[in-house]
C-alpha cells in the first residue's frame, strides 16, 4: 500500500524554460476526479449497444496546502520566472503545469508515477477558519489527462534544454549536460523508434508547441539522440520521457526544513479600505474562480488555446458584532457616523491580507490584495444564548499575491494596528502603533 508520507508531489511548468520544476511543499491533501465522457451509441432495430463514443476526459485536481509564507506554487502555476514575486489573478488565464506524484509503498519499494499533464488553474481559495486555525490555501486545477507510469516506465523524467544555437539541434541523453539522465524506455502504447518521448515541447519566444514525433523530431535509441531539424537559435525545449530509474544523484522530493511549517491566524493582519485594521474578525474566506474557456478544434482531441472569460474574487468576512467598523468603511464614513444605509455602500473597497512569520509581525512573508470590491451580501445571526454575529460578502475581479510588502496598499503594519484597549481598538486607525493583538 502507498501511504501519503510516500506520495511525493512535483510540479512541471509548461510554457517557460526559466521556470524550473520543483516539489510542492506543505501539501495537506491532493484529490483528483476524472470523468471519461464516454457516450453509448445505440440504434433503432437493435437490442444493445452499438459502440461507445470516447470523448475527451475531464480531469480535476485539488491541492490543499498550508500557508507557509512562500509564493513558489503561485509562481509555478503562473509559469513565472524565478525572480518574479508578484502574481496577478489574470496571470493564470493561459499557463499550464503538470503535476506528478512519485509513489513508494510501505516497504520502500518505488511503484510508479501518476502524472497529470497541462493542468490549468480554475480556482483558488484562502481561508482562516477561526482565530486559532492555521491559514490554508486551496488550488483547483483542470485538465484532460492522467497517465500512470509503472514497471520499466515507472519514473517520469524531465529534461530542459536552453542551448539551441540553430537548425538541426540535437539532445544526447546520457552525455554532456545530460550525463546523469537515465535511458528512455519505449512508450508501450506507441512502439517505434520515435515513440520513446512522452512529449517534446518547443518554446520559441511566446509561442509554445508540442512537437510531433517522426515529423518535427526523431529519436535514435542506439545513440539516445533527439534530432530537431527545424530548430532555431534560442529555442528552448522541455522533454518528458519515462525511465526505469531516476536522474542519478537527484531525488524527486527532499524534506524542506528551512521554511516555516505553517502560519496560524494570529500572524495575519487584515485591512479594509486604506489602512483600516479589522478587529474582532472570526473568519475570512477568499474564493477566486476562473470561468475557463479552453478551446478545442475539429480534427484534434487536444485543447489548442487556453483562456478565461471572467475572473470572480469573492471575499467573506465573519465577525462577532461589537461595532459597525466594516459597515462604516463600506459606507465610506468615519467611526460613529449616525446612519448606515446599505444602499449607499461603496463599490471600490480594497482588502489586504498580510501574512507574517509569527504573531510579533516583525517579518513579512507574503500577502494578498483585492481591489474594487463591492459588497454583495450582509448576513446577521442571532442564535439563542450566543453572541450576535455578522458576515459580509464582497466581490471583485482584481487581485494579486506577492512576497514584497511594498506592493501592498497598506505598507507597514506598524502604521495601522492599534495597541489600545478593546474599547478603542474597534475604531478606525491608520496611524497608531504596532500590536500583536489578534484580530
GROMACS .gro file of C-alpha atoms in nm:
model
  439
    1UNK     CA    1   0.000   0.000   0.000
    2UNK     CA    2   0.102   0.361  -0.055
    3UNK     CA    3   0.086   0.593   0.245
    4UNK     CA    4   0.054   0.971   0.195
    5UNK     CA    5   0.400   1.004   0.353
    6UNK     CA    6   0.539   0.837   0.039
    7UNK     CA    7   0.342   1.036  -0.217
    8UNK     CA    8   0.599   1.291  -0.337
    9UNK     CA    9   0.434   1.571  -0.542
   10UNK     CA   10   0.618   1.779  -0.803
   11UNK     CA   11   0.502   2.050  -1.044
   12UNK     CA   12   0.627   2.096  -1.402
   13UNK     CA   13   0.555   2.441  -1.556
   14UNK     CA   14   0.471   2.412  -1.924
   15UNK     CA   15   0.538   2.743  -2.101
   16UNK     CA   16   0.863   2.878  -1.957
   17UNK     CA   17   1.205   2.713  -1.968
   18UNK     CA   18   1.322   2.956  -1.697
   19UNK     CA   19   1.056   2.829  -1.458
   20UNK     CA   20   1.203   2.508  -1.320
   21UNK     CA   21   1.014   2.206  -1.195
   22UNK     CA   22   1.007   2.168  -0.818
   23UNK     CA   23   0.845   1.974  -0.536
   24UNK     CA   24   0.526   2.103  -0.375
   25UNK     CA   25   0.570   2.163  -0.003
   26UNK     CA   26   0.323   2.167   0.289
   27UNK     CA   27   0.051   1.980   0.099
   28UNK     CA   28  -0.230   1.855   0.321
   29UNK     CA   29  -0.439   1.680   0.058
   30UNK     CA   30  -0.445   1.608  -0.314
   31UNK     CA   31  -0.770   1.484  -0.462
   32UNK     CA   32  -0.848   1.402  -0.822
   33UNK     CA   33  -1.172   1.337  -1.005
   34UNK     CA   34  -1.192   1.201  -1.358
   35UNK     CA   35  -1.489   1.191  -1.592
   36UNK     CA   36  -1.417   0.985  -1.903
   37UNK     CA   37  -1.705   1.143  -2.103
   38UNK     CA   38  -1.798   0.824  -2.284
   39UNK     CA   39  -2.136   0.803  -2.457
   40UNK     CA   40  -2.306   0.484  -2.558
   41UNK     CA   41  -2.431   0.465  -2.917
   42UNK     CA   42  -2.749   0.271  -2.991
   43UNK     CA   43  -2.973   0.237  -3.295
   44UNK     CA   44  -3.332   0.165  -3.386
   45UNK     CA   45  -3.390  -0.205  -3.455
   46UNK     CA   46  -3.105  -0.325  -3.240
   47UNK     CA   47  -3.112  -0.452  -2.884
   48UNK     CA   48  -2.798  -0.342  -2.709
   49UNK     CA   49  -2.512  -0.100  -2.757
   50UNK     CA   50  -2.352  -0.046  -3.098
   51UNK     CA   51  -2.038   0.107  -2.950
   52UNK     CA   52  -1.910   0.363  -2.704
   53UNK     CA   53  -1.805   0.705  -2.828
   54UNK     CA   54  -1.495   0.811  -2.639
   55UNK     CA   55  -1.495   1.183  -2.563
   56UNK     CA   56  -1.213   1.391  -2.417
   57UNK     CA   57  -1.182   1.319  -2.044
   58UNK     CA   58  -1.236   1.589  -1.783
   59UNK     CA   59  -0.977   1.583  -1.505
   60UNK     CA   60  -0.996   1.798  -1.193
   61UNK     CA   61  -0.725   1.810  -0.928
   62UNK     CA   62  -0.747   1.990  -0.595
   63UNK     CA   63  -0.436   2.070  -0.393
   64UNK     CA   64  -0.485   2.185  -0.032
   65UNK     CA   65  -0.176   2.344   0.117
   66UNK     CA   66  -0.087   2.508   0.448
   67UNK     CA   67   0.010   2.872   0.419
   68UNK     CA   68   0.381   2.889   0.496
   69UNK     CA   69   0.474   3.226   0.354
   70UNK     CA   70   0.629   3.116   0.024
   71UNK     CA   71   0.475   3.209  -0.314
   72UNK     CA   72   0.658   2.932  -0.503
   73UNK     CA   73   0.348   2.737  -0.603
   74UNK     CA   74   0.186   3.057  -0.730
   75UNK     CA   75   0.499   3.118  -0.939
   76UNK     CA   76   0.500   2.770  -1.090
   77UNK     CA   77   0.129   2.774  -1.172
   78UNK     CA   78   0.179   3.111  -1.344
   79UNK     CA   79   0.488   2.975  -1.526
   80UNK     CA   80   0.673   3.281  -1.395
   81UNK     CA   81   1.046   3.345  -1.385
   82UNK     CA   82   1.218   3.255  -1.060
   83UNK     CA   83   1.284   3.622  -0.977
   84UNK     CA   84   0.915   3.715  -1.000
   85UNK     CA   85   0.743   3.769  -0.663
   86UNK     CA   86   0.408   3.928  -0.759
   87UNK     CA   87   0.130   3.746  -0.942
   88UNK     CA   88  -0.198   3.897  -1.059
   89UNK     CA   89  -0.506   3.678  -1.085
   90UNK     CA   90  -0.501   3.748  -1.461
   91UNK     CA   91  -0.160   3.575  -1.482
   92UNK     CA   92  -0.336   3.237  -1.458
   93UNK     CA   93  -0.555   3.260  -1.768
   94UNK     CA   94  -0.327   3.079  -2.016
   95UNK     CA   95  -0.041   2.898  -1.831
   96UNK     CA   96  -0.046   2.523  -1.776
   97UNK     CA   97   0.154   2.295  -1.549
   98UNK     CA   98   0.188   1.923  -1.497
   99UNK     CA   99   0.166   1.773  -1.151
  100UNK     CA  100   0.319   1.434  -1.076
  101UNK     CA  101   0.311   1.216  -0.769
  102UNK     CA  102   0.605   0.977  -0.717
  103UNK     CA  103   0.471   0.671  -0.535
  104UNK     CA  104   0.657   0.449  -0.287
  105UNK     CA  105   0.494   0.175  -0.080
  106UNK     CA  106   0.538   0.097   0.292
  107UNK     CA  107   0.826  -0.140   0.212
  108UNK     CA  108   1.019   0.148   0.049
  109UNK     CA  109   0.970  -0.001  -0.298
  110UNK     CA  110   0.914   0.260  -0.567
  111UNK     CA  111   0.599   0.166  -0.759
  112UNK     CA  112   0.549   0.437  -1.017
  113UNK     CA  113   0.443   0.789  -1.104
  114UNK     CA  114   0.099   0.937  -1.155
  115UNK     CA  115   0.115   1.232  -1.394
  116UNK     CA  116  -0.148   1.497  -1.465
  117UNK     CA  117  -0.019   1.697  -1.768
  118UNK     CA  118  -0.119   2.050  -1.868
  119UNK     CA  119  -0.339   2.144  -1.575
  120UNK     CA  120  -0.483   2.497  -1.569
  121UNK     CA  121  -0.595   2.696  -1.268
  122UNK     CA  122  -0.974   2.705  -1.229
  123UNK     CA  123  -0.998   2.818  -0.867
  124UNK     CA  124  -0.804   2.941  -0.569
  125UNK     CA  125  -0.906   2.965  -0.206
  126UNK     CA  126  -0.751   3.116   0.105
  127UNK     CA  127  -0.907   3.059   0.444
  128UNK     CA  128  -0.862   3.135   0.810
  129UNK     CA  129  -1.135   2.929   0.970
  130UNK     CA  130  -1.118   3.076   1.320
  131UNK     CA  131  -0.877   3.273   1.543
  132UNK     CA  132  -0.690   2.954   1.638
  133UNK     CA  133  -0.669   2.799   1.292
  134UNK     CA  134  -0.381   2.756   1.054
  135UNK     CA  135  -0.409   2.953   0.732
  136UNK     CA  136  -0.477   2.734   0.430
  137UNK     CA  137  -0.466   2.766   0.051
  138UNK     CA  138  -0.657   2.554  -0.198
  139UNK     CA  139  -0.585   2.532  -0.571
  140UNK     CA  140  -0.840   2.383  -0.812
  141UNK     CA  141  -0.692   2.267  -1.142
  142UNK     CA  142  -0.846   2.125  -1.459
  143UNK     CA  143  -0.707   1.920  -1.747
  144UNK     CA  144  -0.780   1.629  -1.981
  145UNK     CA  145  -0.527   1.361  -1.897
  146UNK     CA  146  -0.396   1.133  -1.625
  147UNK     CA  147  -0.112   0.894  -1.701
  148UNK     CA  148   0.017   0.625  -1.465
  149UNK     CA  149   0.375   0.511  -1.524
  150UNK     CA  150   0.485   0.177  -1.379
  151UNK     CA  151   0.706  -0.125  -1.442
  152UNK     CA  152   1.007  -0.035  -1.656
  153UNK     CA  153   0.845   0.302  -1.728
  154UNK     CA  154   0.786   0.394  -1.364
  155UNK     CA  155   0.981   0.723  -1.340
  156UNK     CA  156   0.874   1.044  -1.511
  157UNK     CA  157   1.183   1.230  -1.632
  158UNK     CA  158   1.201   1.594  -1.741
  159UNK     CA  159   1.491   1.736  -1.943
  160UNK     CA  160   1.508   2.113  -2.006
  161UNK     CA  161   1.743   2.232  -2.282
  162UNK     CA  162   1.816   2.602  -2.346
  163UNK     CA  163   2.135   2.552  -2.552
  164UNK     CA  164   1.989   2.555  -2.904
  165UNK     CA  165   2.203   2.762  -3.143
  166UNK     CA  166   2.035   2.698  -3.478
  167UNK     CA  167   1.899   2.433  -3.714
  168UNK     CA  168   1.935   2.056  -3.665
  169UNK     CA  169   1.967   2.082  -3.288
  170UNK     CA  170   2.048   1.757  -3.107
  171UNK     CA  171   1.997   1.646  -2.748
  172UNK     CA  172   2.205   1.345  -2.645
  173UNK     CA  173   2.068   1.179  -2.331
  174UNK     CA  174   2.342   1.033  -2.111
  175UNK     CA  175   2.612   1.271  -2.237
  176UNK     CA  176   2.726   1.628  -2.172
  177UNK     CA  177   2.474   1.825  -1.966
  178UNK     CA  178   2.255   1.513  -1.955
  179UNK     CA  179   2.522   1.263  -1.845
  180UNK     CA  180   2.327   1.166  -1.531
  181UNK     CA  181   1.991   1.133  -1.707
  182UNK     CA  182   1.862   0.773  -1.736
  183UNK     CA  183   1.796   0.592  -2.063
  184UNK     CA  184   1.446   0.646  -2.205
  185UNK     CA  185   1.219   0.342  -2.210
  186UNK     CA  186   0.991   0.288  -2.508
  187UNK     CA  187   0.633   0.404  -2.473
  188UNK     CA  188   0.439   0.073  -2.465
  189UNK     CA  189   0.133   0.240  -2.621
  190UNK     CA  190   0.329   0.371  -2.919
  191UNK     CA  191   0.605   0.135  -3.024
  192UNK     CA  192   0.871   0.258  -3.261
  193UNK     CA  193   1.198   0.447  -3.261
  194UNK     CA  194   1.025   0.787  -3.244
  195UNK     CA  195   0.795   0.682  -2.960
  196UNK     CA  196   1.030   0.693  -2.665
  197UNK     CA  197   0.938   1.052  -2.576
  198UNK     CA  198   0.613   1.120  -2.394
  199UNK     CA  199   0.629   1.483  -2.503
  200UNK     CA  200   0.875   1.726  -2.656
  201UNK     CA  201   0.770   2.091  -2.615
  202UNK     CA  202   0.936   2.377  -2.802
  203UNK     CA  203   0.932   2.727  -2.652
  204UNK     CA  204   1.008   2.986  -2.919
  205UNK     CA  205   0.960   3.334  -2.775
  206UNK     CA  206   0.599   3.338  -2.654
  207UNK     CA  207   0.492   3.050  -2.884
  208UNK     CA  208   0.474   2.707  -2.721
  209UNK     CA  209   0.436   2.399  -2.944
  210UNK     CA  210   0.427   2.027  -2.876
  211UNK     CA  211   0.637   1.864  -3.147
  212UNK     CA  212   0.509   1.570  -3.350
  213UNK     CA  213   0.729   1.258  -3.328
  214UNK     CA  214   0.860   1.145  -3.663
  215UNK     CA  215   0.772   1.481  -3.818
  216UNK     CA  216   0.911   1.758  -3.600
  217UNK     CA  217   1.173   1.546  -3.427
  218UNK     CA  218   1.324   1.198  -3.431
  219UNK     CA  219   1.483   0.981  -3.164
  220UNK     CA  220   1.755   0.722  -3.215
  221UNK     CA  221   1.758   0.468  -2.930
  222UNK     CA  222   2.112   0.340  -3.002
  223UNK     CA  223   2.275   0.680  -2.957
  224UNK     CA  224   1.997   0.818  -2.733
  225UNK     CA  225   1.982   1.125  -2.957
  226UNK     CA  226   1.689   1.357  -3.020
  227UNK     CA  227   1.720   1.543  -3.353
  228UNK     CA  228   1.511   1.854  -3.422
  229UNK     CA  229   1.573   1.953  -3.787
  230UNK     CA  230   1.379   2.283  -3.794
  231UNK     CA  231   1.515   2.423  -3.468
  232UNK     CA  232   1.612   2.790  -3.449
  233UNK     CA  233   1.858   2.989  -3.241
  234UNK     CA  234   1.736   3.049  -2.883
  235UNK     CA  235   1.468   2.780  -2.897
  236UNK     CA  236   1.411   2.614  -2.560
  237UNK     CA  237   1.295   2.254  -2.522
  238UNK     CA  238   1.121   2.063  -2.245
  239UNK     CA  239   1.146   1.687  -2.297
  240UNK     CA  240   0.945   1.430  -2.100
  241UNK     CA  241   1.000   1.056  -2.107
  242UNK     CA  242   0.970   0.752  -1.883
  243UNK     CA  243   1.258   0.550  -1.740
  244UNK     CA  244   1.333   0.261  -1.510
  245UNK     CA  245   1.534   0.483  -1.273
  246UNK     CA  246   1.552   0.847  -1.172
  247UNK     CA  247   1.820   1.104  -1.255
  248UNK     CA  248   2.145   0.989  -1.091
  249UNK     CA  249   2.227   1.188  -0.778
  250UNK     CA  250   1.885   1.356  -0.770
  251UNK     CA  251   1.559   1.285  -0.590
  252UNK     CA  252   1.202   1.388  -0.671
  253UNK     CA  253   1.142   1.518  -0.317
  254UNK     CA  254   1.364   1.646  -0.036
  255UNK     CA  255   1.240   1.734   0.313
  256UNK     CA  256   1.205   2.112   0.341
  257UNK     CA  257   1.307   2.209   0.693
  258UNK     CA  258   1.414   2.565   0.611
  259UNK     CA  259   1.072   2.722   0.553
  260UNK     CA  260   0.804   2.765   0.818
  261UNK     CA  261   0.594   2.456   0.878
  262UNK     CA  262   0.273   2.661   0.885
  263UNK     CA  263   0.141   3.003   0.980
  264UNK     CA  264  -0.154   3.047   1.214
  265UNK     CA  265  -0.428   3.308   1.240
  266UNK     CA  266  -0.258   3.538   1.492
  267UNK     CA  267   0.016   3.610   1.239
  268UNK     CA  268  -0.219   3.781   0.994
  269UNK     CA  269  -0.313   4.147   0.961
  270UNK     CA  270  -0.626   4.228   0.763
  271UNK     CA  271  -0.718   4.574   0.638
  272UNK     CA  272  -1.024   4.713   0.463
  273UNK     CA  273  -1.004   5.028   0.250
  274UNK     CA  274  -0.676   5.213   0.312
  275UNK     CA  275  -0.521   5.122   0.645
  276UNK     CA  276  -0.834   5.029   0.839
  277UNK     CA  277  -0.727   4.734   1.051
  278UNK     CA  278  -1.014   4.491   1.114
  279UNK     CA  279  -1.062   4.379   1.473
  280UNK     CA  280  -1.284   4.102   1.613
  281UNK     CA  281  -1.271   3.902   1.292
  282UNK     CA  282  -1.359   3.537   1.348
  283UNK     CA  283  -1.302   3.406   0.997
  284UNK     CA  284  -1.207   3.508   0.647
  285UNK     CA  285  -1.255   3.323   0.322
  286UNK     CA  286  -1.124   3.405  -0.024
  287UNK     CA  287  -1.265   3.220  -0.324
  288UNK     CA  288  -1.132   3.305  -0.671
  289UNK     CA  289  -1.282   3.135  -0.976
  290UNK     CA  290  -1.174   3.148  -1.338
  291UNK     CA  291  -1.454   3.095  -1.590
  292UNK     CA  292  -1.230   2.894  -1.820
  293UNK     CA  293  -1.258   2.900  -2.196
  294UNK     CA  294  -1.022   2.629  -2.319
  295UNK     CA  295  -1.068   2.583  -2.692
  296UNK     CA  296  -1.063   2.262  -2.893
  297UNK     CA  297  -1.090   2.225  -3.271
  298UNK     CA  298  -1.231   1.984  -3.525
  299UNK     CA  299  -0.969   1.726  -3.616
  300UNK     CA  300  -0.782   1.745  -3.285
  301UNK     CA  301  -0.855   1.583  -2.950
  302UNK     CA  302  -0.639   1.826  -2.752
  303UNK     CA  303  -0.700   2.177  -2.618
  304UNK     CA  304  -0.539   2.420  -2.865
  305UNK     CA  305  -0.593   2.751  -2.683
  306UNK     CA  306  -0.645   2.845  -2.321
  307UNK     CA  307  -0.818   3.138  -2.160
  308UNK     CA  308  -1.073   3.257  -1.907
  309UNK     CA  309  -1.386   3.456  -1.987
  310UNK     CA  310  -1.408   3.611  -1.644
  311UNK     CA  311  -1.246   3.609  -1.300
  312UNK     CA  312  -1.452   3.641  -0.984
  313UNK     CA  313  -1.294   3.710  -0.646
  314UNK     CA  314  -1.535   3.654  -0.358
  315UNK     CA  315  -1.436   3.758  -0.004
  316UNK     CA  316  -1.631   3.661   0.309
  317UNK     CA  317  -1.563   3.820   0.648
  318UNK     CA  318  -1.718   3.678   0.965
  319UNK     CA  319  -1.711   3.857   1.299
  320UNK     CA  320  -1.880   3.899   1.636
  321UNK     CA  321  -2.094   4.212   1.633
  322UNK     CA  322  -1.941   4.468   1.864
  323UNK     CA  323  -1.942   4.777   1.647
  324UNK     CA  324  -2.004   4.878   1.289
  325UNK     CA  325  -1.646   4.931   1.171
  326UNK     CA  326  -1.680   4.729   0.850
  327UNK     CA  327  -2.013   4.891   0.763
  328UNK     CA  328  -1.865   5.235   0.829
  329UNK     CA  329  -1.577   5.161   0.594
  330UNK     CA  330  -1.812   5.025   0.328
  331UNK     CA  331  -2.025   5.337   0.370
  332UNK     CA  332  -1.711   5.550   0.332
  333UNK     CA  333  -1.769   5.724   0.665
  334UNK     CA  334  -1.571   5.775   0.985
  335UNK     CA  335  -1.633   5.592   1.312
  336UNK     CA  336  -1.959   5.684   1.480
  337UNK     CA  337  -2.136   5.806   1.168
  338UNK     CA  338  -2.502   5.833   1.260
  339UNK     CA  339  -2.671   5.648   0.974
  340UNK     CA  340  -2.556   5.346   0.773
  341UNK     CA  341  -2.770   5.285   0.466
  342UNK     CA  342  -2.682   4.965   0.278
  343UNK     CA  343  -2.797   5.128  -0.046
  344UNK     CA  344  -2.508   5.372  -0.018
  345UNK     CA  345  -2.225   5.120   0.031
  346UNK     CA  346  -1.915   5.193  -0.178
  347UNK     CA  347  -1.815   4.967  -0.469
  348UNK     CA  348  -1.439   5.028  -0.475
  349UNK     CA  349  -1.310   4.893  -0.143
  350UNK     CA  350  -0.968   4.728  -0.108
  351UNK     CA  351  -0.900   4.429   0.116
  352UNK     CA  352  -0.542   4.349   0.215
  353UNK     CA  353  -0.431   4.029   0.392
  354UNK     CA  354  -0.072   4.042   0.520
  355UNK     CA  355   0.098   3.727   0.646
  356UNK     CA  356   0.390   3.739   0.890
  357UNK     CA  357   0.624   3.475   1.026
  358UNK     CA  358   0.474   3.493   1.377
  359UNK     CA  359   0.242   3.697   1.596
  360UNK     CA  360   0.500   3.973   1.659
  361UNK     CA  361   0.451   4.068   1.292
  362UNK     CA  362   0.811   4.172   1.254
  363UNK     CA  363   0.889   3.965   0.944
  364UNK     CA  364   0.661   3.994   0.642
  365UNK     CA  365   0.628   3.675   0.439
  366UNK     CA  366   0.356   3.727   0.178
  367UNK     CA  367   0.017   3.883   0.126
  368UNK     CA  368  -0.300   3.904  -0.082
  369UNK     CA  369  -0.484   4.213  -0.202
  370UNK     CA  370  -0.818   4.255  -0.379
  371UNK     CA  371  -0.930   4.584  -0.532
  372UNK     CA  372  -1.258   4.748  -0.635
  373UNK     CA  373  -1.459   4.523  -0.405
  374UNK     CA  374  -1.831   4.569  -0.398
  375UNK     CA  375  -2.046   4.433  -0.111
  376UNK     CA  376  -2.293   4.174  -0.238
  377UNK     CA  377  -2.431   4.038   0.089
  378UNK     CA  378  -2.462   4.109   0.460
  379UNK     CA  379  -2.568   3.832   0.697
  380UNK     CA  380  -2.694   3.881   1.053
  381UNK     CA  381  -2.706   3.595   1.303
  382UNK     CA  382  -2.875   3.599   1.642
  383UNK     CA  383  -2.867   3.244   1.784
  384UNK     CA  384  -3.015   3.169   2.125
  385UNK     CA  385  -2.770   3.214   2.415
  386UNK     CA  386  -2.492   3.322   2.179
  387UNK     CA  387  -2.335   3.648   2.074
  388UNK     CA  388  -2.472   3.823   1.769
  389UNK     CA  389  -2.266   3.757   1.453
  390UNK     CA  390  -2.240   3.941   1.126
  391UNK     CA  391  -2.097   3.837   0.792
  392UNK     CA  392  -2.008   4.050   0.491
  393UNK     CA  393  -1.950   3.916   0.140
  394UNK     CA  394  -1.777   4.121  -0.129
  395UNK     CA  395  -1.683   4.056  -0.490
  396UNK     CA  396  -1.436   4.196  -0.743
  397UNK     CA  397  -1.231   4.094  -1.046
  398UNK     CA  398  -0.884   4.214  -0.947
  399UNK     CA  399  -0.638   4.065  -0.701
  400UNK     CA  400  -0.276   3.964  -0.657
  401UNK     CA  401  -0.039   3.775  -0.430
  402UNK     CA  402   0.312   3.898  -0.354
  403UNK     CA  403   0.605   3.835  -0.123
  404UNK     CA  404   0.714   4.202  -0.141
  405UNK     CA  405   0.548   4.417   0.126
  406UNK     CA  406   0.591   4.737  -0.075
  407UNK     CA  407   0.342   4.603  -0.334
  408UNK     CA  408   0.053   4.649  -0.093
  409UNK     CA  409  -0.170   4.949  -0.036
  410UNK     CA  410  -0.107   4.926   0.338
  411UNK     CA  411   0.273   4.913   0.352
  412UNK     CA  412   0.356   4.866   0.718
  413UNK     CA  413   0.160   4.702   0.995
  414UNK     CA  414   0.315   4.939   1.247
  415UNK     CA  415   0.134   5.229   1.079
  416UNK     CA  416  -0.209   5.072   1.107
  417UNK     CA  417  -0.259   4.838   1.401
  418UNK     CA  418  -0.365   4.984   1.731
  419UNK     CA  419  -0.235   4.868   2.068
  420UNK     CA  420  -0.511   5.040   2.260
  421UNK     CA  421  -0.769   4.874   2.478
  422UNK     CA  422  -1.071   4.690   2.346
  423UNK     CA  423  -1.288   4.997   2.386
  424UNK     CA  424  -1.081   5.188   2.135
  425UNK     CA  425  -0.937   4.903   1.925
  426UNK     CA  426  -1.252   4.885   1.718
  427UNK     CA  427  -1.218   5.241   1.591
  428UNK     CA  428  -1.069   5.326   1.256
  429UNK     CA  429  -0.696   5.387   1.287
  430UNK     CA  430  -0.430   5.442   1.029
  431UNK     CA  431  -0.154   5.596   1.240
  432UNK     CA  432  -0.134   5.415   1.572
  433UNK     CA  433   0.147   5.189   1.692
  434UNK     CA  434   0.213   4.821   1.629
  435UNK     CA  435   0.050   4.549   1.831
  436UNK     CA  436   0.035   4.173   1.846
  437UNK     CA  437  -0.337   4.191   1.919
  438UNK     CA  438  -0.516   3.905   1.749
  439UNK     CA  439  -0.775   4.037   1.504
   0.00000   0.00000   0.00000
